[in-house]
Amino acid sequence: MSWEMVIGLEIHAQLATRSKIFSGSSTAYGASPNTQASLVDLGFPGVLPVLNEEAVRMAIRFGLAVDARIDQRSVFARKNYFYPDLPKGYQISQFEAPIVAGGQLTIDGENGTKTIRLTRAHLEEDAGKSLHEAFSGATGIDLNRAGTPLLEIVSEPDLRSAGEAVAYLKKVHALVQYLEICDGNMQEGSFRCDANVSVRPAGQDALGTRTELKNLNSFRFIEKAINVEAERHIDVLEGGGQVVQETRLYDPDKNQTRAMRSKEEANDYRYFPDPDLLPVFISDELIDSLRASLPELPDARRERYRDVLGLNDYDADTLTNSKPHSDYFERLLAHHPADAKRCANWVLGELTAALNKDNVSVTEARVAPERLAALLDRVEDNTISGSIAKEVFTLMWQGEGDADDIIEQQGLKQITDTGALTATIQAVLDQHPAQLAQYREGKTKLLGFFVGKVMQQSGGKANPGQVNQLLRDMLSGEPE
């Protein structure tokens, strides 16, 4: 039997507000445990939550970016459940009247472009965090995260493979960063998701029983977790069993999922409107002003890179998938506007390799776009060759100075003197008579061999274009 996978994602994007959604506690990451949780976050009697307006504005910006409906009246509810890192016994969330309804995003699926429908995006507070590693036989609780504002982005079950799920997740990940509503840091848990997975016989309309994979925060692990869970469903069904609706955790070390708890339905949470929070009313003026303030979004930027700058699909896609990389490229291009392709090659090539080697983000790059632009200017005006530029970049990355200083100090200026180049070429030809004879017998691919030898003999400083032309001229002559 052929099986079809059905996936829906619930993405939790931590909103980039400085304080929590209902209190003035800081949301800064990395503080000592339990130093950033107020009485409001802990739900002490007698304290009242006050809604952070900036969180509402960020949710609206997201809704506008995905062409969703902004509900001008939304309500916060109490979602009741007991868990160690939720001391109040309930989570303030939205249920019947979320702030963002519907919307859609387009992804490049495995069979072409595909539209993924969004069900809703609602505001809620995060819970605390259980700590296991520092305690032997016990669990610690850090409530710094309690009350941190989240935007939960729920998709319809439109995804049909783990690859599509990752493509959609990356799309949302890029979008929230472009909107500057979430830093997208998956290692710190700022961007994570739950995946609802089921399978059904190919061609069947009815959905199968789903399981929820909880708290996935790596693109690679998300893809692996979904695949292994779908395979488990198929094994159960083909073995004559039934899939149990439940929440499961993915163990990347064993590449398997394990049961966490039975899956609750909405009525199990006993939602009711939070009596301490008034309904939220959003004016047309606020929506219009936020719509007018939206930045250039990834799809539009990608299209501009292709249509205006002339970049190929790979360059345009790769650059715009990461806002920090794309922003670096924009600043580089602003200072070196002559050659967009060269700028893209350097960002995706040498710069990315250096970042990966030192395991730092592009915002921590040791060569600022303006300094890299000065280096590319020296390639543009033929002061140095492209290969020498890579050496200079390495020295710049190591803190040896700016491009012009390094070129001058290291004597790296390109050799463009025709007489000097002719002498070097002649010396190379004299050193390789056998190859010279073969070339003149018709093995013209040896031109590259001679170019390489000349570049090597000149220490990489010969002008490659001149070398090519002079070589062709000299090789086309009659042998002496």
Coordinates of C-alpha atoms in Angstrom, one line a residue:
M1 CA 0.0 0.0 0.0
S2 CA 1.2 3.5 -0.8
W3 CA 1.0 6.0 2.1
E4 CA 0.6 9.8 2.1
M5 CA 2.1 11.9 4.9
V6 CA 0.0 14.8 6.3
I7 CA 1.8 17.4 8.4
G8 CA 0.7 20.6 10.1
L9 CA 3.1 22.8 12.1
E10 CA 2.6 25.0 15.2
I11 CA 5.5 27.4 15.2
H12 CA 6.4 29.3 18.3
A13 CA 8.1 32.6 17.5
Q14 CA 9.4 34.5 20.5
L15 CA 8.6 38.1 19.9
A16 CA 11.5 40.5 20.2
T17 CA 10.1 42.7 22.9
R18 CA 12.3 43.9 25.7
S19 CA 9.8 43.0 28.4
K20 CA 7.4 40.2 28.8
I21 CA 3.9 40.2 27.5
F22 CA 2.1 40.9 30.7
S23 CA 4.8 42.3 33.0
G24 CA 7.8 44.6 33.0
S25 CA 10.3 41.7 33.5
S26 CA 13.2 41.6 31.1
T27 CA 13.2 39.0 28.2
A28 CA 17.0 39.1 27.8
Y29 CA 18.5 35.6 27.3
G30 CA 21.1 34.1 29.5
A31 CA 20.4 35.6 32.9
S32 CA 20.9 33.4 36.1
P33 CA 17.8 31.2 36.7
N34 CA 14.8 32.8 38.3
T35 CA 16.1 36.3 38.3
Q36 CA 13.7 37.6 35.6
A37 CA 10.3 36.4 36.8
S38 CA 8.0 38.9 38.5
L39 CA 5.0 38.2 40.7
V40 CA 2.8 38.7 37.6
D41 CA 4.7 36.0 35.7
L42 CA 4.3 33.6 38.6
G43 CA 0.6 34.4 39.0
F44 CA 0.6 35.5 42.6
P45 CA -2.8 36.6 44.1
G46 CA -3.5 40.3 43.9
V47 CA -1.4 41.1 40.9
L48 CA -2.8 41.9 37.5
P49 CA -1.4 41.4 34.0
V50 CA -0.9 44.4 31.7
L51 CA -0.7 43.7 28.0
N52 CA 2.5 44.7 26.2
E53 CA 1.3 46.8 23.3
E54 CA 4.4 46.1 21.3
A55 CA 3.6 42.4 21.2
V56 CA 0.2 43.3 19.6
R57 CA 1.9 45.5 17.0
M58 CA 4.3 42.7 16.1
A59 CA 1.5 40.2 15.7
I60 CA -0.3 42.6 13.4
R61 CA 2.8 43.1 11.3
F62 CA 3.1 39.3 10.8
G63 CA -0.6 39.0 9.9
L64 CA -0.2 41.8 7.2
A65 CA 2.9 40.1 5.8
V66 CA 1.0 36.8 5.2
D67 CA -2.1 38.5 3.8
A68 CA -4.2 37.4 6.8
R69 CA -7.2 39.0 8.4
I70 CA -6.5 41.1 11.4
D71 CA -9.3 40.7 13.8
Q72 CA -10.0 44.1 15.3
R73 CA -11.4 42.5 18.5
S74 CA -9.4 39.7 20.1
V75 CA -9.7 38.1 23.5
F76 CA -7.2 36.5 25.8
A77 CA -8.2 33.2 27.5
R78 CA -6.9 31.0 30.2
K79 CA -5.7 27.6 29.0
N80 CA -5.7 25.4 32.1
Y81 CA -3.2 22.6 32.6
F82 CA -0.8 21.5 35.3
Y83 CA 2.9 21.3 34.5
P84 CA 5.9 21.9 36.7
D85 CA 7.1 24.9 34.7
L86 CA 3.7 26.6 34.8
P87 CA 3.2 27.7 38.4
K88 CA -0.1 29.5 37.8
G89 CA -1.7 26.3 36.5
Y90 CA -2.9 28.1 33.4
Q91 CA -1.4 29.8 30.4
I92 CA -2.7 33.1 29.1
S93 CA -3.3 32.5 25.4
Q94 CA -5.9 33.2 22.7
F95 CA -8.5 30.7 21.6
E96 CA -11.8 31.7 20.1
A97 CA -10.8 35.2 19.0
P98 CA -7.1 35.2 17.9
I99 CA -5.5 38.4 16.6
V100 CA -4.5 37.0 13.2
A101 CA -6.8 34.7 11.2
G102 CA -6.0 32.9 8.0
G103 CA -3.2 34.0 5.6
Q104 CA -0.9 32.0 3.4
L105 CA 2.7 31.5 2.3
T106 CA 4.2 30.1 -0.9
I107 CA 7.0 27.6 -0.8
D108 CA 9.1 25.9 -3.4
G109 CA 7.9 22.4 -2.9
E110 CA 9.2 19.2 -4.3
N111 CA 6.8 19.3 -7.2
G112 CA 6.9 23.1 -7.8
T113 CA 5.5 26.1 -6.1
K114 CA 2.9 25.3 -3.4
T115 CA 0.7 27.5 -1.2
I116 CA 0.5 26.7 2.5
R117 CA -2.6 28.0 4.3
L118 CA -2.3 29.4 7.8
T119 CA -5.1 28.7 10.2
R120 CA -4.3 31.5 12.7
A121 CA -1.5 33.3 14.6
H122 CA -2.3 34.0 18.2
L123 CA -0.5 35.7 21.1
E124 CA 0.3 33.8 24.2
E125 CA 2.8 33.7 27.1
D126 CA 5.6 31.1 27.3
A127 CA 6.0 28.8 30.2
G128 CA 9.2 28.3 32.3
K129 CA 11.8 25.7 31.5
S130 CA 12.7 22.4 33.1
L131 CA 16.4 21.8 33.8
H132 CA 17.7 18.3 34.0
E133 CA 21.4 18.3 33.3
A134 CA 22.5 20.1 36.4
F135 CA 20.5 17.9 38.8
S136 CA 21.1 14.3 39.6
G137 CA 17.8 12.5 40.1
A138 CA 15.8 15.7 40.2
T139 CA 14.5 18.5 37.9
G140 CA 15.2 22.2 38.4
I141 CA 12.8 24.9 37.2
D142 CA 13.9 28.2 35.6
L143 CA 11.0 30.7 35.4
N144 CA 12.9 33.4 33.5
R145 CA 11.1 32.4 30.3
A146 CA 7.6 32.4 32.0
G147 CA 5.6 35.2 30.4
T148 CA 7.9 35.7 27.4
P149 CA 5.6 36.8 24.5
L150 CA 5.1 34.1 21.8
L151 CA 3.3 34.3 18.5
E152 CA 2.0 30.8 17.8
I153 CA 1.6 30.3 14.0
V154 CA -0.6 27.4 13.1
S155 CA -0.8 26.0 9.6
E156 CA -3.4 23.9 7.9
P157 CA -2.4 20.2 7.3
D158 CA -1.2 21.1 3.8
L159 CA 2.3 19.8 4.0
R160 CA 3.0 16.4 2.4
S161 CA 6.6 15.6 3.2
A162 CA 9.3 16.4 5.8
G163 CA 11.1 18.4 3.1
E164 CA 8.0 20.6 2.5
A165 CA 7.7 21.1 6.3
V166 CA 11.3 22.3 6.5
A167 CA 10.8 24.6 3.4
Y168 CA 7.7 26.1 5.1
L169 CA 9.5 26.5 8.4
K170 CA 12.5 28.2 6.7
K171 CA 10.1 30.5 5.0
V172 CA 8.5 31.6 8.3
H173 CA 11.9 31.8 9.9
A174 CA 13.1 34.2 7.3
L175 CA 9.9 36.2 7.4
V176 CA 9.9 36.9 11.1
Q177 CA 13.5 38.1 10.9
Y178 CA 12.7 40.4 8.0
L179 CA 9.8 41.8 10.0
E180 CA 12.2 42.2 13.0
I181 CA 9.6 40.6 15.3
C182 CA 11.8 37.5 16.3
D183 CA 15.5 37.0 16.3
G184 CA 15.0 33.4 14.9
N185 CA 17.6 32.0 17.3
M186 CA 16.8 28.3 17.3
Q187 CA 19.6 27.3 19.7
E188 CA 18.2 29.6 22.3
G189 CA 14.6 28.4 21.7
S190 CA 13.4 31.7 20.2
F191 CA 12.0 29.8 17.2
R192 CA 10.8 26.3 17.6
C193 CA 7.8 24.2 16.5
D194 CA 5.5 21.3 17.2
A195 CA 4.8 19.0 14.3
N196 CA 1.4 17.2 13.9
V197 CA 2.1 14.1 11.8
S198 CA -0.3 11.5 10.4
V199 CA -0.4 9.2 7.4
R200 CA -3.2 7.9 5.3
P201 CA -3.5 5.6 2.3
A202 CA -2.8 7.5 -0.9
G203 CA -6.0 8.9 -2.4
Q204 CA -8.0 8.8 0.8
D205 CA -9.6 12.0 1.9
A206 CA -10.1 11.3 5.6
L207 CA -7.1 12.2 7.8
G208 CA -5.4 9.6 9.9
T209 CA -4.8 9.8 13.6
R210 CA -2.1 12.4 14.3
T211 CA 0.6 12.5 16.9
E212 CA 2.4 15.7 18.0
L213 CA 6.2 16.0 18.0
K214 CA 7.0 18.6 20.7
N215 CA 9.6 21.3 20.8
L216 CA 11.7 20.8 17.7
N217 CA 14.3 23.5 17.2
S218 CA 16.6 22.4 14.4
F219 CA 15.8 22.2 10.7
R220 CA 17.8 19.0 10.4
F221 CA 16.1 17.3 13.4
I222 CA 12.7 18.4 12.3
E223 CA 13.1 16.6 9.0
K224 CA 14.5 13.5 10.6
A225 CA 11.8 13.5 13.4
I226 CA 8.9 13.8 10.9
N227 CA 10.3 11.0 8.7
V228 CA 10.9 8.6 11.6
E229 CA 7.5 9.3 13.1
A230 CA 5.7 8.8 9.8
E231 CA 7.6 5.5 9.3
R232 CA 6.4 4.5 12.8
H233 CA 2.8 5.2 11.9
I234 CA 3.1 3.1 8.8
D235 CA 4.7 0.2 10.7
V236 CA 1.9 0.3 13.3
L237 CA -0.9 0.4 10.7
E238 CA 0.6 -2.3 8.4
G239 CA 1.1 -4.5 11.5
G240 CA -2.7 -4.3 12.2
G241 CA -2.5 -1.8 15.0
Q242 CA -3.8 1.7 15.6
V243 CA -2.0 4.9 16.0
V244 CA -2.6 6.5 19.4
Q245 CA -3.2 10.2 19.5
E246 CA -0.5 11.6 21.8
T247 CA 2.4 14.0 22.3
R248 CA 5.8 12.6 21.6
L249 CA 9.4 13.7 22.0
Y250 CA 12.2 13.1 19.4
D251 CA 15.5 11.7 20.6
P252 CA 18.1 12.7 18.0
D253 CA 20.8 10.4 19.5
K254 CA 18.6 7.3 18.9
N255 CA 16.7 8.8 15.9
Q256 CA 13.4 7.7 17.4
T257 CA 10.4 9.2 19.1
R258 CA 8.9 8.3 22.4
A259 CA 5.6 8.9 24.1
M260 CA 5.5 12.0 26.3
R261 CA 1.8 12.3 27.3
S262 CA -1.7 11.7 25.9
K263 CA -2.8 14.4 23.5
E264 CA -5.3 16.7 24.9
E265 CA -8.2 18.2 22.9
A266 CA -9.2 21.8 23.2
N267 CA -12.0 21.0 25.6
D268 CA -9.6 19.3 28.0
Y269 CA -7.9 22.7 28.5
R270 CA -11.2 24.3 29.8
Y271 CA -10.5 27.6 28.1
F272 CA -12.3 30.6 29.4
P273 CA -11.8 34.4 28.9
D274 CA -9.2 35.7 31.3
P275 CA -11.1 37.9 33.7
D276 CA -8.1 40.1 34.4
L277 CA -7.6 41.2 30.7
L278 CA -10.0 43.3 28.7
P279 CA -10.7 42.5 25.0
V280 CA -8.2 44.1 22.6
F281 CA -9.5 46.5 20.1
I282 CA -7.4 47.5 17.1
S283 CA -8.1 50.6 15.1
D284 CA -8.0 50.9 11.3
E285 CA -5.4 53.7 11.7
L286 CA -3.0 51.4 13.6
I287 CA -3.4 48.7 10.9
D288 CA -2.8 51.2 8.1
S289 CA 0.3 52.7 9.7
L290 CA 1.8 49.2 10.3
R291 CA 1.0 48.2 6.8
A292 CA 2.8 51.3 5.5
S293 CA 5.8 50.5 7.7
L294 CA 6.4 46.9 6.4
P295 CA 9.9 46.4 5.0
E296 CA 10.8 44.8 1.8
L297 CA 9.9 41.1 2.4
P298 CA 11.9 38.1 1.3
D299 CA 9.9 37.2 -1.8
A300 CA 10.1 40.8 -3.1
R301 CA 13.8 41.0 -2.3
R302 CA 14.4 37.7 -4.1
E303 CA 12.6 38.9 -7.1
R304 CA 14.6 42.2 -7.2
Y305 CA 17.8 40.3 -7.0
R306 CA 16.8 38.2 -10.0
D307 CA 15.1 40.9 -12.2
V308 CA 17.1 44.0 -11.3
L309 CA 20.5 42.8 -10.2
G310 CA 20.6 39.8 -12.6
L311 CA 21.5 37.2 -10.0
N312 CA 20.7 33.6 -10.8
D313 CA 18.1 31.6 -8.8
Y314 CA 20.6 30.0 -6.5
D315 CA 22.3 33.2 -5.5
A316 CA 19.0 35.1 -5.0
D317 CA 17.4 32.2 -3.0
T318 CA 20.4 31.6 -0.8
L319 CA 21.0 35.3 0.0
T320 CA 17.4 36.1 0.8
N321 CA 16.9 33.0 2.9
S322 CA 19.0 34.7 5.6
K323 CA 18.2 38.3 6.4
P324 CA 21.6 38.9 8.1
H325 CA 23.4 37.6 4.9
S326 CA 21.1 39.6 2.7
D327 CA 21.6 42.7 4.7
Y328 CA 25.4 42.2 4.5
F329 CA 25.1 41.8 0.8
E330 CA 23.0 45.0 0.6
R331 CA 25.6 47.1 2.4
L332 CA 28.4 45.5 0.3
L333 CA 26.6 46.3 -2.9
A334 CA 25.9 49.9 -1.7
H335 CA 29.7 50.4 -1.5
H336 CA 30.6 48.3 -4.6
P337 CA 27.7 48.8 -6.9
A338 CA 29.7 47.9 -10.1
D339 CA 29.3 44.2 -9.9
A340 CA 26.4 42.5 -8.0
K341 CA 27.4 39.1 -9.1
R342 CA 30.9 39.6 -7.7
C343 CA 29.4 40.8 -4.4
A344 CA 27.1 37.8 -4.2
N345 CA 30.0 35.4 -4.9
W346 CA 32.1 36.8 -2.1
V347 CA 29.3 36.8 0.4
L348 CA 28.3 33.2 -0.4
G349 CA 31.9 32.1 -0.9
E350 CA 34.8 33.5 1.0
L351 CA 32.8 35.3 3.7
T352 CA 30.5 32.3 4.4
A353 CA 33.5 30.0 4.5
A354 CA 35.3 32.2 7.1
L355 CA 32.1 32.5 9.2
N356 CA 31.6 28.7 9.2
K357 CA 35.3 28.0 10.0
D358 CA 35.2 30.3 13.0
N359 CA 31.6 29.3 13.9
V360 CA 30.4 32.9 14.1
S361 CA 27.3 34.6 12.7
V362 CA 27.4 37.2 9.8
T363 CA 26.6 39.9 12.3
E364 CA 29.9 39.1 14.0
A365 CA 31.9 39.1 10.7
R366 CA 35.5 40.4 11.2
V367 CA 35.4 42.2 7.9
A368 CA 32.7 44.7 7.6
P369 CA 30.9 45.2 4.2
E370 CA 32.6 48.6 3.7
R371 CA 36.1 47.1 4.1
L372 CA 35.2 44.1 1.8
A373 CA 34.0 46.6 -0.8
A374 CA 37.4 48.4 -0.7
L375 CA 39.0 45.0 -1.4
L376 CA 36.7 44.4 -4.4
D377 CA 37.5 47.8 -5.7
R378 CA 41.1 46.8 -6.0
V379 CA 40.0 43.7 -8.1
E380 CA 37.8 45.9 -10.2
D381 CA 40.7 48.4 -11.0
N382 CA 43.1 45.5 -11.7
T383 CA 45.4 46.3 -8.8
I384 CA 45.2 42.7 -7.7
S385 CA 43.8 39.5 -9.2
G386 CA 40.9 37.5 -7.8
S387 CA 43.2 34.9 -6.3
I388 CA 45.4 37.4 -4.6
A389 CA 42.2 39.1 -3.3
K390 CA 41.4 35.8 -1.4
E391 CA 44.8 36.0 0.3
V392 CA 44.2 39.6 1.2
F393 CA 40.8 38.8 2.6
T394 CA 42.3 36.1 4.8
L395 CA 44.7 38.6 6.2
M396 CA 42.0 41.1 6.8
W397 CA 39.9 38.5 8.6
Q398 CA 43.0 37.8 10.8
G399 CA 43.1 41.4 11.7
E400 CA 46.2 42.4 9.6
G401 CA 44.6 45.6 8.4
D402 CA 42.7 47.0 5.5
A403 CA 43.0 45.9 1.8
D404 CA 45.2 48.8 0.6
D405 CA 47.6 48.5 3.5
I406 CA 48.0 44.7 3.1
I407 CA 48.5 45.0 -0.7
E408 CA 51.2 47.7 -0.2
Q409 CA 53.0 46.0 2.7
Q410 CA 53.0 42.5 1.1
G411 CA 53.9 43.8 -2.4
L412 CA 50.8 42.1 -3.9
K413 CA 50.0 44.5 -6.8
Q414 CA 49.2 42.7 -10.0
I415 CA 51.9 42.5 -12.7
T416 CA 50.5 44.2 -15.8
D417 CA 53.8 45.1 -17.5
T418 CA 53.7 43.4 -20.9
G419 CA 57.4 43.0 -21.1
A420 CA 57.7 41.3 -17.7
L421 CA 54.8 39.0 -18.5
T422 CA 56.2 38.0 -21.9
A423 CA 59.5 37.1 -20.3
T424 CA 57.8 34.9 -17.7
I425 CA 55.7 33.2 -20.3
Q426 CA 58.7 32.5 -22.5
A427 CA 60.5 31.0 -19.5
V428 CA 57.6 28.7 -18.8
L429 CA 57.5 27.6 -22.5
D430 CA 61.2 26.9 -22.4
Q431 CA 60.8 24.8 -19.3
H432 CA 58.1 22.6 -20.8
P433 CA 59.1 21.7 -24.4
A434 CA 57.2 18.4 -24.4
Q435 CA 53.9 20.2 -23.6
L436 CA 54.7 22.9 -26.0
A437 CA 55.1 20.4 -28.8
Q438 CA 51.9 18.6 -27.9
Y439 CA 50.0 21.9 -27.9
R440 CA 51.3 22.7 -31.4
E441 CA 50.2 19.3 -32.5
G442 CA 46.6 20.1 -31.6
K443 CA 46.3 19.5 -27.8
T444 CA 45.0 23.0 -27.2
K445 CA 43.6 22.1 -23.7
L446 CA 47.2 22.6 -22.5
L447 CA 46.6 26.3 -22.6
G448 CA 45.3 26.0 -19.0
F449 CA 48.4 24.2 -18.0
F450 CA 50.6 27.0 -19.2
V451 CA 48.4 29.7 -17.6
G452 CA 48.7 27.9 -14.3
K453 CA 52.5 27.7 -14.6
V454 CA 52.8 31.4 -15.4
M455 CA 50.5 32.3 -12.5
Q456 CA 52.5 30.0 -10.2
Q457 CA 55.8 31.5 -11.4
S458 CA 54.6 35.0 -10.8
G459 CA 53.4 34.2 -7.3
G460 CA 49.8 34.7 -8.4
K461 CA 50.4 38.4 -9.2
A462 CA 50.3 38.2 -13.0
N463 CA 47.2 39.6 -14.6
P464 CA 45.2 36.5 -15.7
G465 CA 43.5 38.2 -18.6
Q466 CA 46.8 39.5 -20.0
V467 CA 48.5 36.1 -19.5
N468 CA 45.8 34.4 -21.5
Q469 CA 46.0 36.8 -24.4
L470 CA 49.8 36.9 -24.5
L471 CA 50.0 33.1 -24.3
R472 CA 47.5 32.7 -27.2
D473 CA 49.5 35.1 -29.2
M474 CA 52.9 33.5 -28.5
L475 CA 51.6 29.9 -29.0
S476 CA 50.0 30.8 -32.3
G477 CA 53.4 31.8 -33.6
E478 CA 55.7 29.4 -35.5
P479 CA 58.2 27.4 -33.5
E480 CA 61.8 28.7 -33.6

